[in-house]
Short mmCIF file of C-alpha atoms in Angstrom, two decimals:
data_model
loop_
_atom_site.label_atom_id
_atom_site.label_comp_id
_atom_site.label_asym_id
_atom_site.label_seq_id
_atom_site.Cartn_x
_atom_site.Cartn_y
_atom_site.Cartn_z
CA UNK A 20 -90.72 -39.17 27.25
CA UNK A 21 -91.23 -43.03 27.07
CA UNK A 22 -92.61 -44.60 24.49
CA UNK A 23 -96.42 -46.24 24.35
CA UNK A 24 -96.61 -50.03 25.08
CA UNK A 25 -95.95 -51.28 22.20
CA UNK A 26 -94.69 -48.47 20.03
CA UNK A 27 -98.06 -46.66 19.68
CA UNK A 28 -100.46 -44.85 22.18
CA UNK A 29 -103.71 -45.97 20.43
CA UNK A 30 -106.83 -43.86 20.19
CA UNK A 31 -109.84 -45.32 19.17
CA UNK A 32 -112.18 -42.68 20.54
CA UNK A 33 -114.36 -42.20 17.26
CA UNK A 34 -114.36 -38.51 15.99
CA UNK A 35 -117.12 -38.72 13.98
CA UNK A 36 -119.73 -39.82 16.00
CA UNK A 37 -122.87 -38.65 13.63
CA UNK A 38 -121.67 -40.75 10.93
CA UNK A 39 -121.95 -44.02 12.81
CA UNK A 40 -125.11 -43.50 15.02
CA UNK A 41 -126.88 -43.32 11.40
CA UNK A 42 -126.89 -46.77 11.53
CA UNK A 43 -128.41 -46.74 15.10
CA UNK A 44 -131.97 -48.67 13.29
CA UNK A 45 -129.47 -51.11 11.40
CA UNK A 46 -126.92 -52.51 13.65
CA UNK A 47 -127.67 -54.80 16.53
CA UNK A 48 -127.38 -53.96 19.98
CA UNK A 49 -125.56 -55.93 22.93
CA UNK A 50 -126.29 -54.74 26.77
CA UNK A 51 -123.16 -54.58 28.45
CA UNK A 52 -122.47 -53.93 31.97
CA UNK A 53 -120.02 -51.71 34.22
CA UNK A 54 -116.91 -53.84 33.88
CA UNK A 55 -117.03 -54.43 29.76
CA UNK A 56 -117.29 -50.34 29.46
CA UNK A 57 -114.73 -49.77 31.55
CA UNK A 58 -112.19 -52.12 29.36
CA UNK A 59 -113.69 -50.08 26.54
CA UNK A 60 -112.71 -47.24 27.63
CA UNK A 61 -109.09 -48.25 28.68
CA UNK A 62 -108.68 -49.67 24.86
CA UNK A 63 -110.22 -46.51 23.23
CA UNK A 64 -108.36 -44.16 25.45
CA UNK A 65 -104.57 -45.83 24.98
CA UNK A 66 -104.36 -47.32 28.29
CA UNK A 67 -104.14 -50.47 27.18
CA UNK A 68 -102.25 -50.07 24.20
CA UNK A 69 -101.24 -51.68 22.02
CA UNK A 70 -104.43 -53.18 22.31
CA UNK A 71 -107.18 -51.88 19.81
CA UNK A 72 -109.90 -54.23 20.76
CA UNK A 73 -110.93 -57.59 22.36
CA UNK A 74 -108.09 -60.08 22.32
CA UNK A 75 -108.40 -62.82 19.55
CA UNK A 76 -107.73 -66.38 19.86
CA UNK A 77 -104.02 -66.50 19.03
CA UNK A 78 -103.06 -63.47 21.43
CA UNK A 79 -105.67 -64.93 24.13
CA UNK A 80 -103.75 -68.17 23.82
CA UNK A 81 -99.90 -66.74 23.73
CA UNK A 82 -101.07 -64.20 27.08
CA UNK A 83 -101.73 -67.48 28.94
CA UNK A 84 -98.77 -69.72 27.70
CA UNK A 85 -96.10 -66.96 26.84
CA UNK A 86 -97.40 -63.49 28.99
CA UNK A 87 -96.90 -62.06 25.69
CA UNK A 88 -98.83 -61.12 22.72
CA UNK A 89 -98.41 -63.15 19.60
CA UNK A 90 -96.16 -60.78 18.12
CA UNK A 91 -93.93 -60.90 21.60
CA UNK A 92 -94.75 -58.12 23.21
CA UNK A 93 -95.47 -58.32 26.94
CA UNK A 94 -99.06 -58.60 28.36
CA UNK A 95 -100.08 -60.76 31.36
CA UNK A 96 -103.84 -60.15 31.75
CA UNK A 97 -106.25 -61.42 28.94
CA UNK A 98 -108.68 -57.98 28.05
CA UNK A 99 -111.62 -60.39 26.42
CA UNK A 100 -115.20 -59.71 25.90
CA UNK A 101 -117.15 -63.12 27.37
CA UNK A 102 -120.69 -63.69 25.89
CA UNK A 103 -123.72 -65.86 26.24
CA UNK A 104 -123.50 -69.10 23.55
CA UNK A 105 -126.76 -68.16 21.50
CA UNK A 106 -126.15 -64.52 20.94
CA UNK A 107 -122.99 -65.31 20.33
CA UNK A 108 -123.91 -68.09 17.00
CA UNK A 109 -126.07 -64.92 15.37
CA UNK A 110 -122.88 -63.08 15.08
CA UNK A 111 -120.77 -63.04 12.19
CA UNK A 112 -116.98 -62.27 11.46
CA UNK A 113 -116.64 -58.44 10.46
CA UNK A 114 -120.60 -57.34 12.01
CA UNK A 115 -120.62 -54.42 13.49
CA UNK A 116 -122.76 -53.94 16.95
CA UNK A 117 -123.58 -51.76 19.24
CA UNK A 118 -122.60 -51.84 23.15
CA UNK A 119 -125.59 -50.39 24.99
CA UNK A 120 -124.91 -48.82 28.08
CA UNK A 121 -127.74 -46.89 30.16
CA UNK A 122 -129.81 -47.30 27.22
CA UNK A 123 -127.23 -45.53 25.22
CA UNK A 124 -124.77 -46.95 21.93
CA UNK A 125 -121.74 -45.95 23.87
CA UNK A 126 -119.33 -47.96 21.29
CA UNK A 127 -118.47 -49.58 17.86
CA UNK A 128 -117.90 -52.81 17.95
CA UNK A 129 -116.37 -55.29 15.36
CA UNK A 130 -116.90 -58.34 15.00
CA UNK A 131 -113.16 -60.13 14.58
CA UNK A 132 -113.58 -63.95 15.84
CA UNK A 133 -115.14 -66.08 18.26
CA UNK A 134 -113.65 -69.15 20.12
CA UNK A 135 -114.21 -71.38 23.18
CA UNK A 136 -111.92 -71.40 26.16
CA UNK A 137 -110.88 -73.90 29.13
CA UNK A 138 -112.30 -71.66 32.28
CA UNK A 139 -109.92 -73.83 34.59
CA UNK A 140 -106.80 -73.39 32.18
CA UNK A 141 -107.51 -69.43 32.28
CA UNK A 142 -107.48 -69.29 35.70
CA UNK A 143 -104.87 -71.75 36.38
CA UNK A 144 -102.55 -69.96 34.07
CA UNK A 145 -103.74 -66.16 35.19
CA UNK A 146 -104.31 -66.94 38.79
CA UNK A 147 -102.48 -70.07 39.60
CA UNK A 148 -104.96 -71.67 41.22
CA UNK A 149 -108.50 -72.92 40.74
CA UNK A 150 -108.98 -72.67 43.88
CA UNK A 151 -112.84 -70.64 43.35
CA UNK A 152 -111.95 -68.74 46.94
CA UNK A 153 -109.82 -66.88 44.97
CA UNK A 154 -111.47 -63.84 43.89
CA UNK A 155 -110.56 -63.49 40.11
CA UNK A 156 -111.07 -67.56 39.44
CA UNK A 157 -114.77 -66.84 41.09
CA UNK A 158 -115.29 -64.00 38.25
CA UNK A 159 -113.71 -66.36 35.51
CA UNK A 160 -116.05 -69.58 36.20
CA UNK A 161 -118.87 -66.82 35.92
CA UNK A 162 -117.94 -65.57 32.67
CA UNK A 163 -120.09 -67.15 29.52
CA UNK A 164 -118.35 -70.01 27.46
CA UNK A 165 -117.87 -67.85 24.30
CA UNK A 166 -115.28 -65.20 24.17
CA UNK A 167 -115.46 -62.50 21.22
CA UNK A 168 -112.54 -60.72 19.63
CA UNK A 169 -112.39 -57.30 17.50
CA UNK A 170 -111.32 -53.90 17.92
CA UNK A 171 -113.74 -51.20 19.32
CA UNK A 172 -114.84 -47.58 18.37
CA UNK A 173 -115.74 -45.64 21.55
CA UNK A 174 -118.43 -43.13 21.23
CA UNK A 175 -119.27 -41.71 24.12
CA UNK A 176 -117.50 -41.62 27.68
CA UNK A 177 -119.76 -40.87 30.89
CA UNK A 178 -118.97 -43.65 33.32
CA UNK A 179 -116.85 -42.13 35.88
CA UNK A 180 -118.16 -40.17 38.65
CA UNK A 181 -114.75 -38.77 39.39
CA UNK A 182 -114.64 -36.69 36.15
CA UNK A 183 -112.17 -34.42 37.91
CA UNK A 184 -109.93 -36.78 38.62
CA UNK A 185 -110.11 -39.01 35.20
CA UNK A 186 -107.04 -38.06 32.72
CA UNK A 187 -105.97 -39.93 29.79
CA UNK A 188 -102.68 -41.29 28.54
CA UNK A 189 -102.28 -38.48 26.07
CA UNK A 190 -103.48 -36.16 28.78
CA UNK A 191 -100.88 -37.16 31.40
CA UNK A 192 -98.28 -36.93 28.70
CA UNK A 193 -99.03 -33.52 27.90
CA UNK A 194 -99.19 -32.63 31.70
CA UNK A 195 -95.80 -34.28 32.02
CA UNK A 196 -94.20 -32.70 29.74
CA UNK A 197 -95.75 -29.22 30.91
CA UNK A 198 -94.44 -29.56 34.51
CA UNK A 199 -90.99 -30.42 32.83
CA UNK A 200 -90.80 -33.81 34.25
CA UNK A 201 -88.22 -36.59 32.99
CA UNK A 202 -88.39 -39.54 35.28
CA UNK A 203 -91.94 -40.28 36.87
CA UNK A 204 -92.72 -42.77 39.15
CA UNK A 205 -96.40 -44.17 39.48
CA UNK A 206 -97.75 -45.30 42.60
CA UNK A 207 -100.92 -47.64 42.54
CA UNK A 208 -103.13 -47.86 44.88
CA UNK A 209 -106.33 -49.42 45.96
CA UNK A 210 -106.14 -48.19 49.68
CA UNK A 211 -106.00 -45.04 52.19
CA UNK A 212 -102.59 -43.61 52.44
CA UNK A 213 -100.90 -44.16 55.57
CA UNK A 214 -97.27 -43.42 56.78
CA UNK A 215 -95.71 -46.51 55.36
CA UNK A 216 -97.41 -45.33 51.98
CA UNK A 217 -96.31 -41.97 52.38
CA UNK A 218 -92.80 -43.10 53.10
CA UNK A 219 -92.01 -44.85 49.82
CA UNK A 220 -94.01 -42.66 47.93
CA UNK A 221 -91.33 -39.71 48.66
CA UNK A 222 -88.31 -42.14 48.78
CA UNK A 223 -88.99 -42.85 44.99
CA UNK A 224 -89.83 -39.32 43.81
CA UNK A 225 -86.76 -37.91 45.64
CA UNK A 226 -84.86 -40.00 42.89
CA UNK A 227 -87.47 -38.68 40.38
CA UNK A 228 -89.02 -35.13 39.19
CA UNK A 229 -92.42 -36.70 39.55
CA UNK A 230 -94.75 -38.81 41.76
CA UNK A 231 -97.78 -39.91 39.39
CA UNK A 232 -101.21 -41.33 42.38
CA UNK A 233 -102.90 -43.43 40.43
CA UNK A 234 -106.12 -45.00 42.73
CA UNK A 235 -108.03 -47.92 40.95
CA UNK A 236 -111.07 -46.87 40.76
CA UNK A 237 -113.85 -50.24 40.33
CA UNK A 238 -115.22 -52.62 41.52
CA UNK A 239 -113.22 -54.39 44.68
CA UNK A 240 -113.82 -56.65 46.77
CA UNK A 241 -115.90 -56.48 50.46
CA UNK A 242 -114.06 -54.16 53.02
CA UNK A 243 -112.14 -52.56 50.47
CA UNK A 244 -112.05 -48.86 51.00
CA UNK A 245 -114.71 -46.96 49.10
CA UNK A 246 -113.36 -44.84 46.20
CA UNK A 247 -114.19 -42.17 47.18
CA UNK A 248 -112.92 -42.09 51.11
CA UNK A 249 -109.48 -43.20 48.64
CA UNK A 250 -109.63 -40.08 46.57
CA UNK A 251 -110.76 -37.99 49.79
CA UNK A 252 -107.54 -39.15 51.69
CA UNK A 253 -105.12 -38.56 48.98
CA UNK A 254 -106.30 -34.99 48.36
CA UNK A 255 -105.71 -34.49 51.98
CA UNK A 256 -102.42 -35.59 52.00
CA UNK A 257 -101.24 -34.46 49.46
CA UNK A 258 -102.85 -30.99 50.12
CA UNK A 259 -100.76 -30.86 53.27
CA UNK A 260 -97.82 -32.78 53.12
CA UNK A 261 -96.22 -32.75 49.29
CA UNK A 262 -94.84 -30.26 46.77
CA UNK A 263 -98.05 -29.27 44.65
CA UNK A 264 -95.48 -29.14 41.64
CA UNK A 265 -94.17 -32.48 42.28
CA UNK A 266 -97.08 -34.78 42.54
CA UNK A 267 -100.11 -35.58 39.99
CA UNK A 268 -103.40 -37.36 41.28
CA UNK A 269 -105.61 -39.25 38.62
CA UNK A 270 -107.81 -42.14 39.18
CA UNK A 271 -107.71 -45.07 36.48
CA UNK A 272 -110.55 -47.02 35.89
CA UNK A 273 -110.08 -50.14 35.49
CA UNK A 274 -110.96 -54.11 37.76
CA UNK A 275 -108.73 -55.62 40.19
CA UNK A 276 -108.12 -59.19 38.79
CA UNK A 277 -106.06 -60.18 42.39
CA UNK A 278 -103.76 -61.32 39.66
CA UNK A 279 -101.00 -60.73 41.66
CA UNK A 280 -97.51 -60.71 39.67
CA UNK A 281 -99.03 -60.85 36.28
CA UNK A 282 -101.45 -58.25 37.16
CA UNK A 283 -98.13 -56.24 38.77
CA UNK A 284 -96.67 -56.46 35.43
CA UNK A 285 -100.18 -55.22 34.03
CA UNK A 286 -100.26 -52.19 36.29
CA UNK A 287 -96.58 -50.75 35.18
CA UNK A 288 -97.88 -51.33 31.38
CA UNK A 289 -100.98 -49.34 31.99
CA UNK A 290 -98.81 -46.60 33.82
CA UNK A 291 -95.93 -46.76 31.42
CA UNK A 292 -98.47 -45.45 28.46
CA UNK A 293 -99.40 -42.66 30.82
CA UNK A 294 -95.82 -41.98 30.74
CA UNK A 295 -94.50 -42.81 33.83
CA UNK A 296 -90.82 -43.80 33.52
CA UNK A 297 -91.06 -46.45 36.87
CA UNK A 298 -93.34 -48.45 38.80
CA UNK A 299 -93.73 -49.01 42.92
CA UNK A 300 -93.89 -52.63 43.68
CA UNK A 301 -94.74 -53.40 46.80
CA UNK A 302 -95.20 -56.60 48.95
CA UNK A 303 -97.65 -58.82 47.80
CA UNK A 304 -98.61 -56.63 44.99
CA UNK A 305 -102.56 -57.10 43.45
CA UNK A 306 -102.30 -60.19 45.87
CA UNK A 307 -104.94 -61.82 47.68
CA UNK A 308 -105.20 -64.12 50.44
CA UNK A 309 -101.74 -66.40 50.80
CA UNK A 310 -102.53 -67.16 47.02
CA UNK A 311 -99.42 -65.49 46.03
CA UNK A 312 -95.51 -65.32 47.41
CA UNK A 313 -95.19 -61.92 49.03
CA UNK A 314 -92.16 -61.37 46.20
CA UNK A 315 -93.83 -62.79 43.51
CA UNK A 316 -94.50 -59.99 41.91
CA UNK A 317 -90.48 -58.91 42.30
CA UNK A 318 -89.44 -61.62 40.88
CA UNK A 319 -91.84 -61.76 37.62
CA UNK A 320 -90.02 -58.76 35.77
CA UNK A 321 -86.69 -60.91 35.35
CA UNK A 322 -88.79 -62.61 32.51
CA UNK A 323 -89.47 -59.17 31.30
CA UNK A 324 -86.24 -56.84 30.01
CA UNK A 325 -88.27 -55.56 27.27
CA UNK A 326 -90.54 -54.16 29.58
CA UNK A 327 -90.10 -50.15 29.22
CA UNK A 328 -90.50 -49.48 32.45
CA UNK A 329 -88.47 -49.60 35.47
CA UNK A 330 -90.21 -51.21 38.78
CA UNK A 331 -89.01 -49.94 42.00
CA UNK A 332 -89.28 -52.61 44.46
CA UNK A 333 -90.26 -52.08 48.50
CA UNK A 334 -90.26 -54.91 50.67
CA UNK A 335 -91.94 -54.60 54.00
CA UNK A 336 -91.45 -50.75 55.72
CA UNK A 337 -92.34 -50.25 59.41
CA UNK A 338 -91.88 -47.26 62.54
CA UNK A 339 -88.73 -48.56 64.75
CA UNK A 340 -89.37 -46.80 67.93
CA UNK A 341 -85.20 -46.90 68.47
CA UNK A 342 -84.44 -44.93 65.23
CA UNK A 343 -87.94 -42.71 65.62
CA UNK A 344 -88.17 -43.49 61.92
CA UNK A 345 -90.10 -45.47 58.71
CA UNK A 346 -87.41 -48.02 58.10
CA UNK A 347 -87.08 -51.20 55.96
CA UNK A 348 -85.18 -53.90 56.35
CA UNK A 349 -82.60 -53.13 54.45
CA UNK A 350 -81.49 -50.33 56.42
CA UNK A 351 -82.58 -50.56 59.87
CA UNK A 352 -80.39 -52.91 62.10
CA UNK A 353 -82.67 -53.29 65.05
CA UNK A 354 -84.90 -56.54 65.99
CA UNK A 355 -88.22 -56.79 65.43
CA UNK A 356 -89.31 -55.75 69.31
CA UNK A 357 -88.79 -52.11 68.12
CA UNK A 358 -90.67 -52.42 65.26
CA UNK A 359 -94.46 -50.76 64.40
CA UNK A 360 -95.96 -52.60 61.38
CA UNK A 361 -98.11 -50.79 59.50
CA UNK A 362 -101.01 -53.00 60.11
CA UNK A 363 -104.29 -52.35 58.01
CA UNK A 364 -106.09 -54.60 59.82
CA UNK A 365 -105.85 -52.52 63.07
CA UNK A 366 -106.11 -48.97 60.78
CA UNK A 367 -109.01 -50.29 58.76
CA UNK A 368 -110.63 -51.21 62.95
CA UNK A 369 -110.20 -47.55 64.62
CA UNK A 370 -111.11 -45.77 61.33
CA UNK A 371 -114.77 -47.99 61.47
CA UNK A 372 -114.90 -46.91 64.95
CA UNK A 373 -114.73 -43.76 64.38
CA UNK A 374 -110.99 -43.38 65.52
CA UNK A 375 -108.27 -41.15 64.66
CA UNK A 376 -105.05 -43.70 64.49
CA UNK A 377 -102.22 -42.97 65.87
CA UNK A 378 -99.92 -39.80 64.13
CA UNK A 379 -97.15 -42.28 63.94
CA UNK A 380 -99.40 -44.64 61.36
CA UNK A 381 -101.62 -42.08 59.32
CA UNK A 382 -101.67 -38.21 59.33
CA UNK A 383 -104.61 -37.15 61.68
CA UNK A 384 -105.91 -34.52 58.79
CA UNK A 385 -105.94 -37.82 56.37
CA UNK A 386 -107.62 -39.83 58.98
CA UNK A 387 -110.22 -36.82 59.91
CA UNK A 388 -111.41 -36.58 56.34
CA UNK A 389 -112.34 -40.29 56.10
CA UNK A 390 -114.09 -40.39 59.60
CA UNK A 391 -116.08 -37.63 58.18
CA UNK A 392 -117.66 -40.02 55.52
CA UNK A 393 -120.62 -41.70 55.74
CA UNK A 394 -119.64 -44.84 54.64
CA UNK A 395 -115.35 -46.02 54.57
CA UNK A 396 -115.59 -49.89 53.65
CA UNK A 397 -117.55 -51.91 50.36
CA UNK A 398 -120.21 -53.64 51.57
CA UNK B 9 -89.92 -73.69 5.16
CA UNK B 10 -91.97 -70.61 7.03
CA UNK B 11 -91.15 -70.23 10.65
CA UNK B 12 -91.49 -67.77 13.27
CA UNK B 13 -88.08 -66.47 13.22
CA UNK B 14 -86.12 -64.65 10.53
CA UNK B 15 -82.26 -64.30 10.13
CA UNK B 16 -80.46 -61.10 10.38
CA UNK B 17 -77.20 -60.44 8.61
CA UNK B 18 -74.50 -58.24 10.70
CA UNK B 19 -71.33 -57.53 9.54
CA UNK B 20 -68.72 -60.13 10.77
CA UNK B 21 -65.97 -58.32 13.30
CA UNK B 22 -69.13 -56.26 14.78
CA UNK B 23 -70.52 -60.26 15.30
CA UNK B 24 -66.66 -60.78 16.84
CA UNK B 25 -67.09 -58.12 18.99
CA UNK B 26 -70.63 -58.48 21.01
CA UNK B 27 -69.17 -62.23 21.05
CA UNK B 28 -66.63 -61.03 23.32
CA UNK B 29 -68.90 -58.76 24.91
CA UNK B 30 -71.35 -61.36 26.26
CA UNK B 31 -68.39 -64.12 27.62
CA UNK B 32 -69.42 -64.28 31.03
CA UNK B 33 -72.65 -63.02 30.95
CA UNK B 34 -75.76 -64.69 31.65
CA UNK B 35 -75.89 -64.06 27.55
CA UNK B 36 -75.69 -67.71 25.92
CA UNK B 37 -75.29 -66.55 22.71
CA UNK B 38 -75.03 -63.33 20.35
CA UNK B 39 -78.42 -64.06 18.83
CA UNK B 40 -79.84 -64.03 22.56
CA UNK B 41 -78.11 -60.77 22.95
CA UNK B 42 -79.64 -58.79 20.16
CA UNK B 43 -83.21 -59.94 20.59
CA UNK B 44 -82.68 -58.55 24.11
CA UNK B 45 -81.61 -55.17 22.80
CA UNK B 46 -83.74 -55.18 19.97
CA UNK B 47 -86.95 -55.85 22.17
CA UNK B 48 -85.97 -53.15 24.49
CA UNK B 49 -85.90 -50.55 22.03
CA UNK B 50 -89.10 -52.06 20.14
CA UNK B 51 -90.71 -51.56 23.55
CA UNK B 52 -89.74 -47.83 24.15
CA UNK B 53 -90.57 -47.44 21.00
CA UNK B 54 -91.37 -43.74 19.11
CA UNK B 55 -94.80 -42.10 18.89
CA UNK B 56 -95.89 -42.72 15.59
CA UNK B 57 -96.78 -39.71 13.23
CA UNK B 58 -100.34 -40.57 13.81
CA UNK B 59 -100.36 -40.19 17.19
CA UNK B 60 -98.89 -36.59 17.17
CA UNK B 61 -101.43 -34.52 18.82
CA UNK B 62 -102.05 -31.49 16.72
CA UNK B 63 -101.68 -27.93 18.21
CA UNK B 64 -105.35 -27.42 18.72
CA UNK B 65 -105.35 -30.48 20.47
CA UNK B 66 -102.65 -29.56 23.20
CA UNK B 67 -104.31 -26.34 23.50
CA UNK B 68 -107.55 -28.26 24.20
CA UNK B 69 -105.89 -30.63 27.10
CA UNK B 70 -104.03 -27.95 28.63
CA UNK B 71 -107.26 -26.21 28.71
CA UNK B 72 -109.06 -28.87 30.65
CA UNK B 73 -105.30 -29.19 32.69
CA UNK B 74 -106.21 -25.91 33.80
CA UNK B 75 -109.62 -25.77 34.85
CA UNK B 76 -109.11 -29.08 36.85
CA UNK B 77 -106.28 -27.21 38.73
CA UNK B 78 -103.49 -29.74 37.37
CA UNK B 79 -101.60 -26.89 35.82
CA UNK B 80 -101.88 -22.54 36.35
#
């Protein structure tokens, strides 16, 4: 099975939780919301390993200018903890404190460092633009000025309410290995699946013993699908149309930074410590807008051999009516005039209508089972 | 001086040999060469004996594997 990120799936899930809620009257306590919990949870649960904890200054500094770690190993998106100036200046290097979620101490955290940061560099270097349409510089000018480093102890988990669907890294691994599986390809996804979706999904896992789902479940932006019309669609398919033995559907929790190609290189490190052997690229991948070249994110992982983790790229894939097939454009010779796209835009219309699409773009059982929610789209 | 680099000492024909290797690669030098191998195995690296799950612990995943319906 391939290796962690880095050499070492890290677990920093605290086992004895007594111990450390003794000092529940003597450490401090910092609210945190939604989004810092989740990162928690990635960095106690191994998904982000190496990582044990908040970026410090020197890694912060050599993700932006190198897409590395300081000790070389590649990471593209900065995992920091931002916080307000004045409770920052009470803290002190090696403090421990408390993140309080739902009135709750749901982690350790140590203090490591603090440092200032240039919002407009982060997001010029992340996102490529400062442009504050896009939808990751918006969240960066919004973050406090301060941004504190040090590794965390999780102690309790409870955020998800997909619990069903929410496996760790050293879960998958062990499921892997039960079903016998070698090479496994991970698909993300932040969308229904329709026939276009389907169609690459079973291109790469004929060349593989295993086709790992993996929906990002978080916060998206407006007129994204709902997570749980995602998760509702994907049963349904694959309840109907793949080989139970040969497929594995588990949500990760985690933000969509619209990163585009650093964030595609983030996604195959996050499914490489699940233990996926490859990653589907797509077009466009974690783009937004026309921030981003639609091959962007192809063309980032020449700058990364060392990776550990093969990406399968798909350029555009479409119905031509003269082969009666999903083609691409590398193997279907006809023009454009017999082509289908696989337009979201038009899906995304006769699904809010109340629409079944067309059986040629999305399996009618798929498209029943999101009509039959209550809500589809993020307000 | 400290730097950020350290040098490596391989034997001398096995030097010869990658040398020849690499001519008409995109490979401008042997040094460039090994830190390209040697980063590729540093990032497939082994699981450490620390993160070995113990026995109980499988038994408990493939416990919860179950009852989710991932495996029978």
């Amino acid at each position: 099975m391939v290796g962690p990120h880095g050499g070492k799936l890290i677990n920093r899930v605290l086992k004895d939780k007594a111990e450390v809620l003794k000092h529940e009257n003597e450490f401090e306590f910092i609210k945190v919301n939604t989004d810092v919990i989740r990162e928690v949870e990635n960095i106690a649960f191994g998904v982000y390993s190496p990582l044990e904890g908040f970026l410090n200054k020197e890694d912060f500094e050599s993700v932006l200018n190198r897409k590395r770690l300081a000790n070389g190993v590649p990471w593209t998106i900065p995992i920091v903890f931002d916080l307000d100036d004045k409770v920052a200046e009470k803290l002190t290097k090696g403090q421990k404190i408390f993140f309080q979620y739902n009135n709750k101490p749901v982690a350790l955290f140590t203090i490591e460092e603090k440092f200032n940061f240039s919002k407009d560099e982060y997001a010029s270097k992340i996102y490529g633009t400062t442009d504050i349409k896009h939808p990751g510089v918006q969240r960066v000018q919004n973050m406090n000025n301060t941004l504190v480093s040090g590794k965390i102890d999780l102690i309790s988990s409870s955020l998800t309410e997909f619990q069903n669907y929410y496996l760790h890294p050293k879960e998958t691994r062990v499921l892997f290995k039960e079903k016998g599986w070698l090479d496994i390809v991970a698909f993300q996804t932040r969308n229904v699946p329709h026939l276009g979706h389907e169609y690459v999904q079973k291109a790469a896992l004929t060349m593989s013993d295993g086709l790992f789902i993996n929906p990002l479940i978080g916060p998206k932006k407006k007129g994204d699908f709902l997570d749980k019309v995602i998760i509702d669609a994907y049963k349904t398919l694959t309840n109907h149309y793949y080989l139970k033995n040969n497929v594995v559907m588990s949500i990760l929790q985690s933000t969509m930074h619209y990163a585009g190609p650093r964030e595609a290189i983030h996604h195959s490190i996050m499914r490489k410590n699940f233990g996926c052997t490859h990653f589907i690229v797509g077009r466009d991948h974690a783009g937004v807008g026309d921030f981003y070249h639609p091959f962007a994110a192809h063309r980032i992982f020449d700058e990364f051999p060392d990776l550990g983790i093969i990406p399968l790229f798909f350029r555009s894939f479409s119905r031509c009516t003269k082969c009666n097939a999903i083609v691409n454009d590398k193997i279907c010779p006809h023009p454009q005039k017999y082509h289908i796209n696989f337009s979201g835009t038009k899906i995304r219309k006769l699904l809010s209508e109340g629409e079944v699409p067309p059986s040629d773009l999305m399996r009618p059982e798929v498209a029943e089972t999101i009509i039959k929610e209550d809500k589809i789209f993020v307000e | 001086m400290e730097t950020d680099k350290v040098t490596i000492k391989i034997p001398r024909v096995l030097y010869n040999n990658l040398k020849e290797i690499i001519s008409d690669t995109g490979f401008s030098s042997v040094n460039e060469f090994i830190v390209y191998c040697m980063r590729d195995i540093a990032a497939s690296g082994k699981i450490t004996e620390d993160d070995k799950l113990t026995h109980d612990e499988i038994s408990l995943i493939k416990q919860r594997l179950k009852k989710l319906g991932y495996i029978e």
